[in-house]
mmCIF file of C-alpha atoms and ligand atoms in Angstrom:
data_model
loop_
_atom_site.group_PDB
_atom_site.id
_atom_site.type_symbol
_atom_site.label_atom_id
_atom_site.label_comp_id
_atom_site.label_asym_id
_atom_site.label_seq_id
_atom_site.Cartn_x
_atom_site.Cartn_y
_atom_site.Cartn_z
ATOM 1 C CA MET A 12 96.675 88.073 114.043
ATOM 2 C CA SER A 13 93.657 86.340 112.530
ATOM 3 C CA VAL A 14 91.148 88.007 110.219
ATOM 4 C CA SER A 15 88.219 89.109 112.356
ATOM 5 C CA ASN A 16 85.498 91.678 112.790
ATOM 6 C CA SER A 17 86.544 92.193 116.387
ATOM 7 C CA THR A 18 88.355 95.500 116.458
ATOM 8 C CA GLN A 19 88.053 96.417 120.153
ATOM 9 C CA GLU A 20 91.750 96.379 121.065
ATOM 10 C CA ARG A 21 93.032 97.931 117.862
ATOM 11 C CA LYS A 22 94.307 101.461 117.600
ATOM 12 C CA LYS A 23 94.712 103.639 114.534
ATOM 13 C CA ILE A 24 98.247 103.349 113.134
ATOM 14 C CA THR A 25 100.062 106.666 112.799
ATOM 15 C CA THR A 26 103.386 107.736 111.326
ATOM 16 C CA LEU A 27 104.753 107.581 114.889
ATOM 17 C CA SER A 28 103.609 103.944 115.226
ATOM 18 C CA LEU A 29 105.850 103.085 112.258
ATOM 19 C CA VAL A 30 108.856 104.857 113.760
ATOM 20 C CA ARG A 31 108.160 103.074 117.087
ATOM 21 C CA LYS A 32 107.986 99.703 115.311
ATOM 22 C CA LYS A 33 111.435 100.286 113.866
ATOM 23 C CA ALA A 34 112.808 101.168 117.310
ATOM 24 C CA GLN A 35 111.299 97.906 118.651
ATOM 25 C CA LYS A 36 112.661 95.937 115.663
ATOM 26 C CA GLN A 37 109.155 94.920 114.579
ATOM 27 C CA PRO A 38 108.765 94.707 110.779
ATOM 28 C CA VAL A 39 106.272 97.159 109.258
ATOM 29 C CA THR A 40 103.682 95.688 106.885
ATOM 30 C CA MET A 41 102.284 97.663 103.972
ATOM 31 C CA LEU A 42 100.196 96.817 100.905
ATOM 32 C CA THR A 43 98.610 98.811 98.125
ATOM 33 C CA ALA A 44 94.845 99.161 97.669
ATOM 34 C CA TYR A 45 92.702 101.113 95.251
ATOM 35 C CA ASP A 46 89.128 100.214 96.268
ATOM 36 C CA TYR A 47 86.806 99.814 99.266
ATOM 37 C CA ALA A 48 86.577 95.995 99.391
ATOM 38 C CA THR A 49 90.328 95.403 99.195
ATOM 39 C CA ALA A 50 91.043 98.120 101.766
ATOM 40 C CA LEU A 51 88.542 96.504 104.141
ATOM 41 C CA ALA A 52 90.177 93.063 103.776
ATOM 42 C CA ILE A 53 93.700 94.471 104.227
ATOM 43 C CA ASP A 54 92.622 96.462 107.280
ATOM 44 C CA ARG A 55 90.938 93.422 108.814
ATOM 45 C CA ALA A 56 94.139 91.410 108.288
ATOM 46 C CA GLY A 57 95.929 93.907 110.557
ATOM 47 C CA ILE A 58 98.327 95.314 107.949
ATOM 48 C CA ASP A 59 99.983 98.496 109.321
ATOM 49 C CA SER A 60 99.706 100.732 106.293
ATOM 50 C CA ILE A 61 97.828 100.986 103.003
ATOM 51 C CA LEU A 62 99.400 102.805 100.093
ATOM 52 C CA VAL A 63 97.027 104.047 97.425
ATOM 53 C CA GLY A 64 99.842 103.726 94.895
ATOM 54 C CA ASP A 65 99.970 105.294 91.465
ATOM 55 C CA SER A 66 100.533 101.656 90.389
ATOM 56 C CA LEU A 67 96.750 102.123 90.084
ATOM 57 C CA GLY A 68 97.530 103.255 86.546
ATOM 58 C CA MET A 69 98.999 99.881 85.581
ATOM 59 C CA VAL A 70 97.141 97.267 87.634
ATOM 60 C CA VAL A 71 93.645 98.829 87.661
ATOM 61 C CA LEU A 72 93.481 101.301 84.763
ATOM 62 C CA GLY A 73 95.567 99.261 82.299
ATOM 63 C CA TYR A 74 98.156 101.874 81.295
ATOM 64 C CA GLU A 75 101.697 100.847 80.233
ATOM 65 C CA ASN A 76 103.242 102.818 83.114
ATOM 66 C CA THR A 77 102.205 105.187 85.920
ATOM 67 C CA LEU A 78 102.697 108.454 84.014
ATOM 68 C CA PRO A 79 99.100 109.029 82.818
ATOM 69 C CA VAL A 80 97.606 108.839 86.337
ATOM 70 C CA THR A 81 95.940 112.117 87.346
ATOM 71 C CA MET A 82 95.161 113.768 90.683
ATOM 72 C CA GLU A 83 91.464 113.118 90.005
ATOM 73 C CA ASP A 84 92.148 109.367 89.529
ATOM 74 C CA MET A 85 94.091 109.288 92.787
ATOM 75 C CA ILE A 86 91.556 111.239 94.864
ATOM 76 C CA HIS A 87 88.695 109.063 93.577
ATOM 77 C CA HIS A 88 90.467 105.840 94.597
ATOM 78 C CA CYS A 89 91.782 107.286 97.881
ATOM 79 C CA GLN A 90 88.221 108.096 98.892
ATOM 80 C CA ALA A 91 87.128 104.496 98.256
ATOM 81 C CA VAL A 92 90.067 103.118 100.273
ATOM 82 C CA ALA A 93 89.423 105.548 103.124
ATOM 83 C CA ARG A 94 85.824 104.284 103.337
ATOM 84 C CA GLY A 95 87.122 100.707 103.764
ATOM 85 C CA ALA A 96 90.042 101.111 106.186
ATOM 86 C CA ARG A 97 89.760 102.333 109.773
ATOM 87 C CA TYR A 98 93.059 101.391 111.376
ATOM 88 C CA ALA A 99 95.824 101.271 108.781
ATOM 89 C CA LEU A 100 97.961 104.336 108.143
ATOM 90 C CA LEU A 101 96.691 105.605 104.780
ATOM 91 C CA ILE A 102 99.260 106.981 102.356
ATOM 92 C CA GLY A 103 98.337 108.617 99.043
ATOM 93 C CA ASP A 104 100.888 108.440 96.223
ATOM 94 C CA MET A 105 101.387 111.785 94.478
ATOM 95 C CA PRO A 106 101.071 111.177 90.708
ATOM 96 C CA PHE A 107 103.486 112.304 87.994
ATOM 97 C CA MET A 108 103.536 116.112 87.564
ATOM 98 C CA SER A 109 101.482 116.788 90.708
ATOM 99 C CA TYR A 110 104.605 117.914 92.640
ATOM 100 C CA GLN A 111 107.428 118.404 90.118
ATOM 101 C CA ALA A 112 106.419 121.695 88.436
ATOM 102 C CA SER A 113 106.257 124.006 91.447
ATOM 103 C CA VAL A 114 106.405 123.921 95.221
ATOM 104 C CA ASN A 115 103.028 125.668 95.477
ATOM 105 C CA GLU A 116 101.352 123.058 93.321
ATOM 106 C CA ALA A 117 103.037 120.304 95.322
ATOM 107 C CA VAL A 118 101.653 121.658 98.601
ATOM 108 C CA ARG A 119 98.173 122.211 97.175
ATOM 109 C CA ASN A 120 98.016 118.722 95.676
ATOM 110 C CA ALA A 121 99.419 117.087 98.831
ATOM 111 C CA GLY A 122 96.705 118.894 100.778
ATOM 112 C CA ARG A 123 94.007 117.434 98.539
ATOM 113 C CA PHE A 124 95.065 113.904 99.540
ATOM 114 C CA LEU A 125 94.238 114.692 103.179
ATOM 115 C CA LYS A 126 91.339 117.107 102.686
ATOM 116 C CA GLU A 127 89.456 115.284 99.901
ATOM 117 C CA GLY A 128 91.022 111.826 99.745
ATOM 118 C CA GLY A 129 90.870 110.944 103.444
ATOM 119 C CA MET A 130 94.589 110.035 103.540
ATOM 120 C CA ASP A 131 96.896 110.462 106.561
ATOM 121 C CA ALA A 132 100.104 111.107 104.596
ATOM 122 C CA VAL A 133 101.512 111.356 101.074
ATOM 123 C CA LYS A 134 104.376 109.639 99.256
ATOM 124 C CA LEU A 135 106.440 111.132 96.476
ATOM 125 C CA GLU A 136 109.382 109.913 94.411
ATOM 126 C CA GLY A 137 112.882 111.354 94.218
ATOM 127 C CA GLY A 138 115.957 112.436 96.162
ATOM 128 C CA ARG A 139 117.560 115.806 96.946
ATOM 129 C CA GLU A 140 116.000 117.427 93.854
ATOM 130 C CA ARG A 141 112.630 117.122 95.661
ATOM 131 C CA LEU A 142 113.713 118.742 98.936
ATOM 132 C CA PRO A 143 111.976 122.129 98.364
ATOM 133 C CA ALA A 144 108.640 120.384 97.704
ATOM 134 C CA ILE A 145 109.077 117.912 100.577
ATOM 135 C CA GLU A 146 110.007 120.630 103.072
ATOM 136 C CA ALA A 147 107.062 122.810 102.032
ATOM 137 C CA ILE A 148 104.580 119.928 102.257
ATOM 138 C CA ILE A 149 105.845 118.977 105.721
ATOM 139 C CA SER A 150 105.696 122.659 106.787
ATOM 140 C CA ALA A 151 102.014 122.565 105.825
ATOM 141 C CA GLY A 152 101.537 119.769 108.401
ATOM 142 C CA ILE A 153 101.403 116.884 105.943
ATOM 143 C CA PRO A 154 103.557 113.811 106.660
ATOM 144 C CA VAL A 155 105.704 112.701 103.709
ATOM 145 C CA GLN A 156 107.074 109.268 102.845
ATOM 146 C CA GLY A 157 110.023 109.370 100.426
ATOM 147 C CA HIS A 158 110.668 106.878 97.619
ATOM 148 C CA LEU A 159 114.186 106.090 96.353
ATOM 149 C CA GLY A 160 115.800 103.524 94.066
ATOM 150 C CA LEU A 161 113.624 102.515 91.122
ATOM 151 C CA THR A 162 111.239 105.454 90.891
ATOM 152 C CA PRO A 163 108.684 104.413 88.230
ATOM 153 C CA GLN A 164 107.681 107.994 87.359
ATOM 154 C CA SER A 165 111.244 108.418 85.979
ATOM 155 C CA VAL A 166 110.985 105.274 83.853
ATOM 156 C CA HIS A 167 112.100 107.097 80.697
ATOM 157 C CA LEU A 168 115.042 108.784 82.434
ATOM 158 C CA LEU A 169 116.131 105.464 83.948
ATOM 159 C CA GLY A 170 115.809 103.669 80.598
ATOM 160 C CA GLY A 171 113.159 101.231 81.820
ATOM 161 C CA PHE A 172 112.066 99.530 85.039
ATOM 162 C CA ARG A 173 115.636 98.647 86.093
ATOM 163 C CA ALA A 174 117.324 97.924 89.415
ATOM 164 C CA GLN A 175 119.107 100.968 90.879
ATOM 165 C CA GLY A 176 122.100 101.523 93.193
ATOM 166 C CA LYS A 177 124.244 98.797 91.654
ATOM 167 C CA THR A 178 127.476 100.818 91.339
ATOM 168 C CA ALA A 179 129.494 102.349 94.179
ATOM 169 C CA ASP A 180 128.643 105.857 92.897
ATOM 170 C CA ALA A 181 124.941 105.131 92.612
ATOM 171 C CA ALA A 182 124.934 103.568 96.100
ATOM 172 C CA ARG A 183 126.701 106.649 97.537
ATOM 173 C CA LYS A 184 124.101 108.936 95.898
ATOM 174 C CA LEU A 185 121.280 106.833 97.341
ATOM 175 C CA ILE A 186 122.744 107.053 100.861
ATOM 176 C CA ASP A 187 123.133 110.841 100.547
ATOM 177 C CA ASP A 188 119.571 111.198 99.211
ATOM 178 C CA ALA A 189 118.180 109.045 102.016
ATOM 179 C CA HIS A 190 119.911 111.115 104.706
ATOM 180 C CA ALA A 191 118.721 114.349 103.073
ATOM 181 C CA LEU A 192 115.114 113.098 103.021
ATOM 182 C CA GLN A 193 115.355 112.058 106.672
ATOM 183 C CA GLU A 194 116.817 115.494 107.581
ATOM 184 C CA ALA A 195 113.953 117.169 105.697
ATOM 185 C CA GLY A 196 111.490 115.343 107.983
ATOM 186 C CA CYS A 197 110.211 112.369 105.947
ATOM 187 C CA PHE A 198 108.698 109.841 108.368
ATOM 188 C CA SER A 199 109.672 106.832 106.239
ATOM 189 C CA LEU A 200 111.283 105.829 102.948
ATOM 190 C CA VAL A 201 110.236 103.309 100.312
ATOM 191 C CA LEU A 202 113.297 101.601 98.792
ATOM 192 C CA GLU A 203 112.428 100.019 95.457
ATOM 193 C CA THR A 204 114.545 97.454 93.575
ATOM 194 C CA ILE A 205 117.982 98.128 95.030
ATOM 195 C CA PRO A 206 120.610 95.603 96.171
ATOM 196 C CA ALA A 207 119.682 93.879 99.437
ATOM 197 C CA ARG A 208 123.039 94.666 101.117
ATOM 198 C CA LEU A 209 122.665 98.349 100.313
ATOM 199 C CA ALA A 210 119.070 98.409 101.618
ATOM 200 C CA ARG A 211 120.172 96.717 104.872
ATOM 201 C CA LEU A 212 123.012 99.184 105.391
ATOM 202 C CA LEU A 213 120.688 102.122 104.708
ATOM 203 C CA SER A 214 118.088 100.745 107.110
ATOM 204 C CA GLU A 215 120.720 100.373 109.839
ATOM 205 C CA ARG A 216 121.993 103.937 109.355
ATOM 206 C CA LEU A 217 118.627 105.707 109.171
ATOM 207 C CA GLU A 218 116.404 106.462 112.161
ATOM 208 C CA ILE A 219 113.224 106.450 110.061
ATOM 209 C CA PRO A 220 111.764 103.123 108.855
ATOM 210 C CA THR A 221 112.610 101.889 105.369
ATOM 211 C CA ILE A 222 109.904 99.956 103.520
ATOM 212 C CA GLY A 223 111.360 97.682 100.869
ATOM 213 C CA ILE A 224 109.957 96.404 97.589
ATOM 214 C CA GLY A 225 112.513 94.283 95.789
ATOM 215 C CA ALA A 226 115.107 95.450 98.331
ATOM 216 C CA GLY A 227 115.629 92.322 100.443
ATOM 217 C CA VAL A 228 114.795 91.347 103.988
ATOM 218 C CA GLY A 229 117.063 93.894 105.690
ATOM 219 C CA CYS A 230 114.519 96.730 105.369
ATOM 220 C CA ASP A 231 112.401 97.771 108.364
ATOM 221 C CA GLY A 232 109.242 96.750 106.534
ATOM 222 C CA GLN A 233 107.919 95.439 103.243
ATOM 223 C CA VAL A 234 105.370 96.581 100.691
ATOM 224 C CA LEU A 235 103.962 94.761 97.675
ATOM 225 C CA VAL A 236 101.486 95.754 95.014
ATOM 226 C CA THR A 237 98.414 93.813 96.138
ATOM 227 C CA HIS A 238 97.472 92.816 92.581
ATOM 228 C CA ASP A 239 100.912 91.124 92.248
ATOM 229 C CA LEU A 240 100.580 89.333 95.603
ATOM 230 C CA LEU A 241 97.094 88.069 94.694
ATOM 231 C CA GLY A 242 98.056 87.042 91.148
ATOM 232 C CA LEU A 243 95.498 89.484 89.753
ATOM 233 C CA PHE A 244 97.829 91.353 87.405
ATOM 234 C CA ASP A 245 98.481 89.074 84.483
ATOM 235 C CA ARG A 246 100.794 91.181 82.282
ATOM 236 C CA PHE A 247 104.073 90.475 84.124
ATOM 237 C CA THR A 248 105.285 89.596 87.608
ATOM 238 C CA PRO A 249 108.478 91.218 88.901
ATOM 239 C CA ARG A 250 111.092 88.729 90.210
ATOM 240 C CA PHE A 251 110.811 90.064 93.784
ATOM 241 C CA VAL A 252 107.081 89.314 94.048
ATOM 242 C CA LYS A 253 105.816 86.349 96.029
ATOM 243 C CA LYS A 254 102.420 85.299 94.683
ATOM 244 C CA TYR A 255 100.140 84.261 97.557
ATOM 245 C CA ALA A 256 97.176 83.427 95.310
ATOM 246 C CA ASP A 257 96.140 83.055 91.680
ATOM 247 C CA LEU A 258 93.045 85.232 91.651
ATOM 248 C CA HIS A 259 93.278 85.898 87.922
ATOM 249 C CA GLY A 260 93.027 82.142 87.333
ATOM 250 C CA GLU A 261 90.246 81.793 89.902
ATOM 251 C CA MET A 262 88.304 84.682 88.368
ATOM 252 C CA ALA A 263 88.614 83.145 84.906
ATOM 253 C CA GLN A 264 87.324 79.794 86.254
ATOM 254 C CA ALA A 265 84.376 81.494 87.967
ATOM 255 C CA PHE A 266 83.440 83.436 84.800
ATOM 256 C CA ILE A 267 83.594 80.263 82.669
ATOM 257 C CA ALA A 268 81.399 78.414 85.192
ATOM 258 C CA TYR A 269 78.887 81.293 85.242
ATOM 259 C CA LYS A 270 78.751 81.406 81.432
ATOM 260 C CA ALA A 271 78.059 77.662 81.311
ATOM 261 C CA ASP A 272 75.354 77.923 84.021
ATOM 262 C CA VAL A 273 73.537 80.719 82.178
ATOM 263 C CA GLU A 274 73.813 78.975 78.815
ATOM 264 C CA ASN A 275 72.511 75.696 80.348
ATOM 265 C CA SER A 276 69.765 77.484 82.298
ATOM 266 C CA THR A 277 71.137 76.068 85.581
ATOM 267 C CA PHE A 278 71.476 79.594 86.938
ATOM 268 C CA PRO A 279 69.430 81.110 88.464
ATOM 269 C CA ALA A 280 68.108 78.091 90.389
ATOM 270 C CA GLU A 281 65.048 78.144 92.657
ATOM 271 C CA GLU A 282 67.078 79.364 95.656
ATOM 272 C CA HIS A 283 68.199 82.405 93.643
ATOM 273 C CA SER A 284 64.636 83.351 92.620
ATOM 274 C CA ILE A 285 61.713 84.960 94.394
ATOM 275 C CA GLU A 286 58.002 84.144 93.971
ATOM 276 C CA MET A 287 54.657 85.850 94.647
ATOM 277 C CA PRO A 288 52.439 84.153 97.279
ATOM 278 C CA GLU A 289 50.217 81.608 95.486
ATOM 279 C CA GLU A 290 46.907 83.397 96.170
ATOM 280 C CA GLU A 291 48.327 86.718 94.924
ATOM 281 C CA TRP A 292 49.534 85.040 91.755
ATOM 282 C CA GLU A 293 46.128 83.419 91.127
ATOM 283 C CA LYS A 294 44.338 86.708 91.747
ATOM 284 C CA PHE A 295 46.705 88.466 89.374
ATOM 285 C CA ILE A 296 46.227 85.881 86.589
ATOM 286 C CA GLU A 297 42.439 85.914 87.017
ATOM 287 C CA GLU A 298 42.276 89.696 86.847
ATOM 288 C CA LEU A 299 44.602 89.724 83.869
ATOM 289 C CA GLY A 300 42.082 87.560 81.984
HETATM 290 O O1 KIV B 415 102.654 102.917 93.276
HETATM 291 C C1 KIV B 415 102.992 102.002 94.036
HETATM 292 O O2 KIV B 415 102.309 100.987 94.212
HETATM 293 C C2 KIV B 415 104.271 102.149 94.724
HETATM 294 C C3 KIV B 415 104.814 100.932 95.402
HETATM 295 C C4 KIV B 415 105.453 100.065 94.393
HETATM 296 C C5 KIV B 415 105.737 101.282 96.510
HETATM 297 O O3 KIV B 415 104.865 103.179 94.689
#
């Protein structure tokens, strides 16, 4: 599909569209966005789903990890994304401590993503320990995407941003968690940084679509952090990322060129300036004395 303004034949993507895509063996596409302009470009490219990820904290707000991100940060950025995207399924990522402390808080915060943030669904991290929150959120009519494997909100528990599911025991636990989340009614699962063979096996055994990030090609779909894909996040690039552009480099070049233009007085040029009609200018000067 080419990038275009023509949107006549397009339909809004729903959670059911994703499940249908899996049944038809069509890969699901998903990217993160945090602002209006990026959401608009992703939507126009025909990407199925936009995740307003709590990766916001690292790639936009400059934190070391995702833990400081608040509900207010997330709602603010969800609203901007919702203004830019019409067709993609919009998923809001529940930030650290917005769903862990109590089921009531989890439901209330999940509701804010739909009511205030303009999202269609929420995502939250964790396995069976999150079932009470997940079940309550779904009972409130809010679709939930699960997230297993490397769950960045548990970075300190995991001892860093490390691959998960690499032992037989860990793989078994992941399979059990995935089935429990499916049973609880999750419409999809993100699988982050787990062995490709394990992700393929999981994807074959589950009815709901798996969306992989660093989990190989055997998942039912893929997601990347858009700032990684565009080469906008300069601090580090995970091994599983394919960089499709070097926007950080291009931005730096543009800023250097602008600085030189201003310092040489070659910007603004005549075409960037406006003028008063001649007779108005003369009248003005004459009256000014
Ligand atoms: O926050 C995020 O961007 C995510 C993706 C890495 C799946 O959770």
